[in-house]
CSV table of C-alpha atoms in Angstrom, one decimal:
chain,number,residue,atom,x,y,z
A,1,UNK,CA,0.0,0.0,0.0
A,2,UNK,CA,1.2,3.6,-0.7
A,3,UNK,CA,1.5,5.9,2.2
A,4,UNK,CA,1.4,9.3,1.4
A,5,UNK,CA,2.4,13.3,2.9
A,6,UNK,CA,0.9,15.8,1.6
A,7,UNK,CA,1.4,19.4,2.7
A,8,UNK,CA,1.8,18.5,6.3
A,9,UNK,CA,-0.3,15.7,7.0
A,10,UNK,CA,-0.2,11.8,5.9
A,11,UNK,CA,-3.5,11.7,3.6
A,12,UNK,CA,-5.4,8.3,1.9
A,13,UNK,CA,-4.5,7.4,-1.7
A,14,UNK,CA,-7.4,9.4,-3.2
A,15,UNK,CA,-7.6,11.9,-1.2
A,16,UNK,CA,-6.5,15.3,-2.4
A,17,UNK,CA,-4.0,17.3,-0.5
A,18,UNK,CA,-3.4,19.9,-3.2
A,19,UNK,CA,-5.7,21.9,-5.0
A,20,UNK,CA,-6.9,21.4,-8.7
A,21,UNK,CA,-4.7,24.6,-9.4
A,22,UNK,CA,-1.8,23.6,-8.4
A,23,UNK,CA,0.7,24.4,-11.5
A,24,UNK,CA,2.1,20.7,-10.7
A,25,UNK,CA,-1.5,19.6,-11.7
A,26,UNK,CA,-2.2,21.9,-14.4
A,27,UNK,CA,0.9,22.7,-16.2
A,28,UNK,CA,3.6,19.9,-14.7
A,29,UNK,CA,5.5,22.6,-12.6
A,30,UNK,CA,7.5,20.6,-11.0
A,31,UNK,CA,10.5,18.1,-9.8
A,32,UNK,CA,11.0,14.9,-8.0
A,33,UNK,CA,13.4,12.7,-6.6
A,34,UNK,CA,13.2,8.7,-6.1
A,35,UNK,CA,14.8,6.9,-4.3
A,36,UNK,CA,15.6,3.4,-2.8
A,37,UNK,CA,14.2,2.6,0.3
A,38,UNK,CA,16.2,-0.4,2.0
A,39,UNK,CA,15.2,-1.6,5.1
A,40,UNK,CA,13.0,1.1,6.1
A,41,UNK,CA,15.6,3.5,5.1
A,42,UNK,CA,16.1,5.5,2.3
A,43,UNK,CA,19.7,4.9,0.1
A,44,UNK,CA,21.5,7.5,-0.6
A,45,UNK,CA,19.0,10.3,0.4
A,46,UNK,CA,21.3,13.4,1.0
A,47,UNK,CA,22.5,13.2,-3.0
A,48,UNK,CA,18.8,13.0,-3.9
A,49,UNK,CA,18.3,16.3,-2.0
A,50,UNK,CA,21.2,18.0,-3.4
A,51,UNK,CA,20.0,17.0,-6.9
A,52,UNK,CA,16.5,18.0,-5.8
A,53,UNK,CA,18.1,21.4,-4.9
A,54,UNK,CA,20.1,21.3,-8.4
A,55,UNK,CA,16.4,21.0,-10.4
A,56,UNK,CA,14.7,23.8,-8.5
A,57,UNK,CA,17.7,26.1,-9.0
A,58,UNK,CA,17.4,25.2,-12.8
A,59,UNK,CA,13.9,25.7,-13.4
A,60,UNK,CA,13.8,29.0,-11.0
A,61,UNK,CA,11.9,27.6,-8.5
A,62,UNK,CA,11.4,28.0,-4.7
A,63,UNK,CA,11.4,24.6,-1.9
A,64,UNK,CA,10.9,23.7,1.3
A,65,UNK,CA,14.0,23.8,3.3
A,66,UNK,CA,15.9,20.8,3.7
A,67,UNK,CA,14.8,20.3,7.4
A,68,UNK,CA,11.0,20.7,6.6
A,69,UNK,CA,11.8,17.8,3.1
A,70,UNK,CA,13.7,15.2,5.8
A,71,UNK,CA,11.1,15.7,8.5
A,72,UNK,CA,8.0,15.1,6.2
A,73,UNK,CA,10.5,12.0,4.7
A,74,UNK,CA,10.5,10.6,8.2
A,75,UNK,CA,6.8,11.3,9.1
A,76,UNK,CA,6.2,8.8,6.2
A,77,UNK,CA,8.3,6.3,6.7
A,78,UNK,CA,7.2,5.9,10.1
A,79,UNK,CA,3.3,5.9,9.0
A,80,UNK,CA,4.3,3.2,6.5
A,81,UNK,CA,6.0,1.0,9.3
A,82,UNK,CA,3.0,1.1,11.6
A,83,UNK,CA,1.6,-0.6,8.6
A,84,UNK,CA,3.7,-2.8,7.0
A,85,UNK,CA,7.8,-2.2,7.3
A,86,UNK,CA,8.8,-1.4,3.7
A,87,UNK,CA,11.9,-3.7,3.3
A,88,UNK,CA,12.5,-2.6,-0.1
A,89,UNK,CA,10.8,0.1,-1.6
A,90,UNK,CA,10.5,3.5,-3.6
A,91,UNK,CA,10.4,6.6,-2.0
A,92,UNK,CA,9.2,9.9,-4.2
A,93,UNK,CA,9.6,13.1,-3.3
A,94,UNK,CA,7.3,16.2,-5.3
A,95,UNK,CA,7.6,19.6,-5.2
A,96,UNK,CA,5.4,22.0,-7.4
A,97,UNK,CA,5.4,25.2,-7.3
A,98,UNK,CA,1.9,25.6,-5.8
A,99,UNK,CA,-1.1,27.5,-7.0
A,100,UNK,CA,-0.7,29.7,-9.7
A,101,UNK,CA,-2.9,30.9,-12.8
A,102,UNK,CA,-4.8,29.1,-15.2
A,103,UNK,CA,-1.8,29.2,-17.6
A,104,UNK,CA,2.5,29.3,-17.7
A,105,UNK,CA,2.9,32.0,-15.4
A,106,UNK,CA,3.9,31.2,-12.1
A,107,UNK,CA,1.7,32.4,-9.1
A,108,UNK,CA,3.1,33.9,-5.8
A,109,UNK,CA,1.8,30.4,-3.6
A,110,UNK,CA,4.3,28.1,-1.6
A,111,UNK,CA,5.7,25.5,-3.0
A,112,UNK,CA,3.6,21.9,-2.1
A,113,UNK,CA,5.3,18.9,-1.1
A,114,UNK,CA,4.4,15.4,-1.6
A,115,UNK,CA,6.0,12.3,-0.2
A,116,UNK,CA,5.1,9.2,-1.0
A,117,UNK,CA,6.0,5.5,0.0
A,118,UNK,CA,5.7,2.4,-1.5
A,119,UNK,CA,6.5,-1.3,-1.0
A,120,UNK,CA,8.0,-2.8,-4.1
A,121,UNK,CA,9.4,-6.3,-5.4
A,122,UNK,CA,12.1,-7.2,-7.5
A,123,UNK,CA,12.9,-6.6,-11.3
A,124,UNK,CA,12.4,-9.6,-13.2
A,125,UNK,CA,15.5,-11.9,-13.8
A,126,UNK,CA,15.8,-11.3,-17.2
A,127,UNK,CA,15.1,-7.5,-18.6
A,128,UNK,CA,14.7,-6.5,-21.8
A,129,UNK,CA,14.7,-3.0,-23.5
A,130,UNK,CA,13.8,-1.5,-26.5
A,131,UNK,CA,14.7,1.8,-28.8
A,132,UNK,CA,12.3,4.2,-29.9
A,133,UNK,CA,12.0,6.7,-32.6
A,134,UNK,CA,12.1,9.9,-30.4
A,135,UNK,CA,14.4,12.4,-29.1
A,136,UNK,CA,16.1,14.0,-25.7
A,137,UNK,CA,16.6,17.8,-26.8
A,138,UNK,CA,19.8,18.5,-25.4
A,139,UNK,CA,19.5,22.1,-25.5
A,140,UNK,CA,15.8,22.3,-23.8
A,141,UNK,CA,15.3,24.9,-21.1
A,142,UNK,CA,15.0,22.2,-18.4
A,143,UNK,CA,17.7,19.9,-19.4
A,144,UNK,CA,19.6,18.6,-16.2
A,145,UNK,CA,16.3,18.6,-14.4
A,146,UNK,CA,14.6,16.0,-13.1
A,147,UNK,CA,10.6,17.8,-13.5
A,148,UNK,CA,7.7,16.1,-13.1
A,149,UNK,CA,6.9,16.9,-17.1
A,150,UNK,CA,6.9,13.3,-17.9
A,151,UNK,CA,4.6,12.7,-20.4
A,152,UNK,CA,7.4,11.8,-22.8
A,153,UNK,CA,8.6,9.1,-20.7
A,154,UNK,CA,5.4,7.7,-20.3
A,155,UNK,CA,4.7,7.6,-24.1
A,156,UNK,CA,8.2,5.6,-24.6
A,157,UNK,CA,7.7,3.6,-21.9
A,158,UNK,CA,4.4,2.8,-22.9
A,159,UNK,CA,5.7,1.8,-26.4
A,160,UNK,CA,8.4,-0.2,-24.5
A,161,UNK,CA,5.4,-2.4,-22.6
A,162,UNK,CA,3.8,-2.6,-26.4
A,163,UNK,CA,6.7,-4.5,-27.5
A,164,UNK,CA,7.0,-6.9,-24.5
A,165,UNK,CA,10.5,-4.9,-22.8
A,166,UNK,CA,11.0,-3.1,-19.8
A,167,UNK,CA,12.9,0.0,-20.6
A,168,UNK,CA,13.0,2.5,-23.4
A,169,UNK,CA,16.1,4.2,-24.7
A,170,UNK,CA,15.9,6.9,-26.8
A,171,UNK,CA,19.1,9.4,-28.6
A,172,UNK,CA,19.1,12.9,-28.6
A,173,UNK,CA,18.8,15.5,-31.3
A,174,UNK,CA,22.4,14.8,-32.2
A,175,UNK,CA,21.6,11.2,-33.1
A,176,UNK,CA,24.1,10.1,-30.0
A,177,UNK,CA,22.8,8.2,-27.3
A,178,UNK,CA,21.4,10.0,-24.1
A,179,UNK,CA,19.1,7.3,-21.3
A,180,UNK,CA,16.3,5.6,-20.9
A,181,UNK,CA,12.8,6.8,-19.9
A,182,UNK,CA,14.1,6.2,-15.8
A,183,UNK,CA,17.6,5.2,-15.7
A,184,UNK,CA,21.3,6.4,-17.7
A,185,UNK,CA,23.1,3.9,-19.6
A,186,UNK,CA,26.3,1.9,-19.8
A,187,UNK,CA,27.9,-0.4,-22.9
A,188,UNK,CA,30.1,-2.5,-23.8
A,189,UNK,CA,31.9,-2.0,-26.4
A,190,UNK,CA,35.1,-3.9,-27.5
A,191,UNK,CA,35.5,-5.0,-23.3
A,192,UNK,CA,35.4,-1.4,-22.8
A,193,UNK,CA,32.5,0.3,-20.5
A,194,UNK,CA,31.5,3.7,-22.2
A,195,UNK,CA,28.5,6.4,-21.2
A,196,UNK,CA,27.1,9.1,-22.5
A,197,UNK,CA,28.5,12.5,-20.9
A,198,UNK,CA,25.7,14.7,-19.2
A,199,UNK,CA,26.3,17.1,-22.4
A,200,UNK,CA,24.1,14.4,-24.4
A,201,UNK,CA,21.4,15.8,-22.2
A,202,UNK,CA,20.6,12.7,-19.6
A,203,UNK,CA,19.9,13.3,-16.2
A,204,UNK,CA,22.8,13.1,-13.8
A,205,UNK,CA,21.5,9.6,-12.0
A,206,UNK,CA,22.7,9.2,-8.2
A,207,UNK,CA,23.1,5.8,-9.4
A,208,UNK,CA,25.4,6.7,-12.4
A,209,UNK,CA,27.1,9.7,-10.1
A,210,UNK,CA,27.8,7.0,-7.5
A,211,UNK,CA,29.2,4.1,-9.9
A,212,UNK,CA,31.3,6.2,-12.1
A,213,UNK,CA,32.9,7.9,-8.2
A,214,UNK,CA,33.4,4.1,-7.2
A,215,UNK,CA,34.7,2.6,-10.3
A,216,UNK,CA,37.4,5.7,-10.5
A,217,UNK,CA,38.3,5.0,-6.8
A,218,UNK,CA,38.0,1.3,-7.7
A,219,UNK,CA,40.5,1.2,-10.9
A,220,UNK,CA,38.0,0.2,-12.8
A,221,UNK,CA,37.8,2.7,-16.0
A,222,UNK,CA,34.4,3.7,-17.5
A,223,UNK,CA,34.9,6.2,-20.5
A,224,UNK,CA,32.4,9.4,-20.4
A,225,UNK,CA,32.0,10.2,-24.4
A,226,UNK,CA,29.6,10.6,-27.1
A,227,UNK,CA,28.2,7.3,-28.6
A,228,UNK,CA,26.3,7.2,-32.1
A,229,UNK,CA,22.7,5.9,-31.0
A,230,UNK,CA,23.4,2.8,-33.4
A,231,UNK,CA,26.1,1.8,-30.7
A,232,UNK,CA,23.2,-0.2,-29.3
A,233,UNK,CA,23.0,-2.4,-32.4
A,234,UNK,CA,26.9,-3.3,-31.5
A,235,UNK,CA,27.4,-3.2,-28.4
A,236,UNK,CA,28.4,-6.6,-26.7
A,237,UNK,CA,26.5,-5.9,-23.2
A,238,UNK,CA,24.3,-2.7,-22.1
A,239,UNK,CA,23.7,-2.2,-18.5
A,240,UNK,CA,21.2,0.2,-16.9
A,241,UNK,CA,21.8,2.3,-13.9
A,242,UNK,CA,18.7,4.0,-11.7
A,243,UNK,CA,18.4,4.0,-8.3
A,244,UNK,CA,15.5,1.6,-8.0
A,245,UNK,CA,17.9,-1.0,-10.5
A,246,UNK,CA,21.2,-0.2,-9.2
A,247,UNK,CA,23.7,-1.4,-12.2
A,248,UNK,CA,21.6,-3.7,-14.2
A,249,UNK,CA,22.5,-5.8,-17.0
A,250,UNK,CA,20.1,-5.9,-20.0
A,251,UNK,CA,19.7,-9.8,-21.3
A,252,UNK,CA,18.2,-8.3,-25.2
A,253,UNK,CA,17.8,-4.8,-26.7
A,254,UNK,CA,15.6,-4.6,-29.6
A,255,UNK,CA,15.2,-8.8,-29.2
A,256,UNK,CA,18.5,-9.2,-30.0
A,257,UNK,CA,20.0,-11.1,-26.8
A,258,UNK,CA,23.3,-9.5,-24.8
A,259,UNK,CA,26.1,-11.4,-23.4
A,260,UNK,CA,26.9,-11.3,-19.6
A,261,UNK,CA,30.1,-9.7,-20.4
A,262,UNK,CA,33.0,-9.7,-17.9
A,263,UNK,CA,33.3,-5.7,-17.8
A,264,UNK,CA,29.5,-5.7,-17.0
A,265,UNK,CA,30.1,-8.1,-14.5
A,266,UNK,CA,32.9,-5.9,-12.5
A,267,UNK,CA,30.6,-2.8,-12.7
A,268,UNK,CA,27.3,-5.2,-11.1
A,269,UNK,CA,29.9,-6.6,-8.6
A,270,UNK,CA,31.5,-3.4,-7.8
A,271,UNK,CA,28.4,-1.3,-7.2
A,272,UNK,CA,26.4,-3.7,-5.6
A,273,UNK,CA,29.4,-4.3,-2.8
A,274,UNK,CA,30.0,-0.5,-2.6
A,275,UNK,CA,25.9,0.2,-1.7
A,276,UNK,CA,25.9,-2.3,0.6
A,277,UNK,CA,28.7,-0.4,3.1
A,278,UNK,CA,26.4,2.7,3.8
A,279,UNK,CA,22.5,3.7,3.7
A,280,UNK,CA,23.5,7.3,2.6
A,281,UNK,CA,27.1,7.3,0.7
């Protein structure tokens, strides 16, 4: 079951908490986080704020403080453990910029925050993605950010579950590859682990931020450059890295099946032992 905060107070699923002119309702004014919750706790939670931070500076737009986002974060997990402790789960944290206008222009409201908690299983053994015909735009106004102006991913994504895969993963305007619809992307090319540079326009994952910091303390070398989008068609092994996946191997890409590759294997290996030391590296 979900538990959900919602501008102060835990609230049913289905109950509003925010009013229908809320600019995160009406014009998708907004940016989220999600992150892992392990054991009751959420992984990694102090770079999901500072990116949090980073999204709002980039869109100019006001949030909570800190204190106020960790205590609501808390207030939630607890009402989810009186429940049902959340052993693994995803935690989401919203902020909109609050009531505004029937239109773009932003009102002069607080921000509204929304937590939300929810139990979750595991990914299947065996995922699968596919690539679809549309673009990242590199150069858009909110590129970097991590808004809740999603309906792109859900389109991809929803053409991904259309063709029985997981995961959609889609180039930018350049024709080089950029992410997936919810994680960034490593392959392997020649034994060699490459992945796009933010400059292709994907987000900057935790989960990529924290395996390409590990693998560089680690020795083990993962090349930040510009990969034609037909790489995919190449590439001996592609992995996927989000925060609810971690570093996850893809077994096919466009049905065409991917080898376990050794350099895949190191990265898996690597990041899941590095995760495990600390709830909030």
């Amino acid at each position: 079951m979900t538990t959900l905060w919602v501008n102060g107070r835990i609230v049913a699923p289905g109950e509003s908490g925010v009013s229908a002119l809320d600019h995160g309702l009406t014009v998708g004014d907004g940016i989220f986080e999600t992150a892992l919750v392990d054991d009751g706790r959420p992984f990694a939670l102090t770079r999901h704020l500072r990116r949090l931070e980073r999204s709002a500076a980039l869109v100019g737009m006001s949030t909570p403080t800190e204190t106020e986002i960790r205590a609501a974060i808390e207030e939630t997990l607890a009402a989810a453990a009186a429940t049902s402790p959340v052993t693994h789960g995803r935690l989401r944290i919203t902020v909109t910029s609050g009531v505004g206008p029937l239109g773009s222009d932003r009102g002069d409201a607080a921000p509204s925050l929304i937590v939300g908690v929810v139990p979750t299983g595991a990914w299947p053994a065996e995922v699968r993605a596919v690539t679809v015909p549309w673009t990242r735009n590199e150069r858009s106004a909110v590129a970097g950010a991590k808004t809740t102006s999603y309906a792109e991913n859900v389109v991809a994504l929803a053409e991904a579950h259309r063709r029985d895969a997981h995961e959609a993963l889609l180039a930018n305007t350049r024709g080089e590859l950029c992410e997936g619809t919810g994680s960034n992307v490593v392959v392997v090319l020649d034994g060699e682990l490459l992945t796009p540079p933010l400059s292709s326009g994907c987000l900057a994952g935790i989960t990529r931020e924290l395996f390409l910091e590990w693998a560089g303390q680690e020795g083990l070398a993962v090349v930040e450059k510009d990969l034609p989008f037909d790489v995919l068609a190449e590439a001996e092994g592609v992995l996927l890295t989000s925060s609810t996946r971690g570093v996850q191997p893809l077994a096919a890409i466009d049905g065409r099946p991917l080898e376990r590759t050794e350099a895949g294997e190191k990265a898996r290996e690597l990041y899941d032992r590095r995760a495990a030391e600390g709830i909030d590296p």
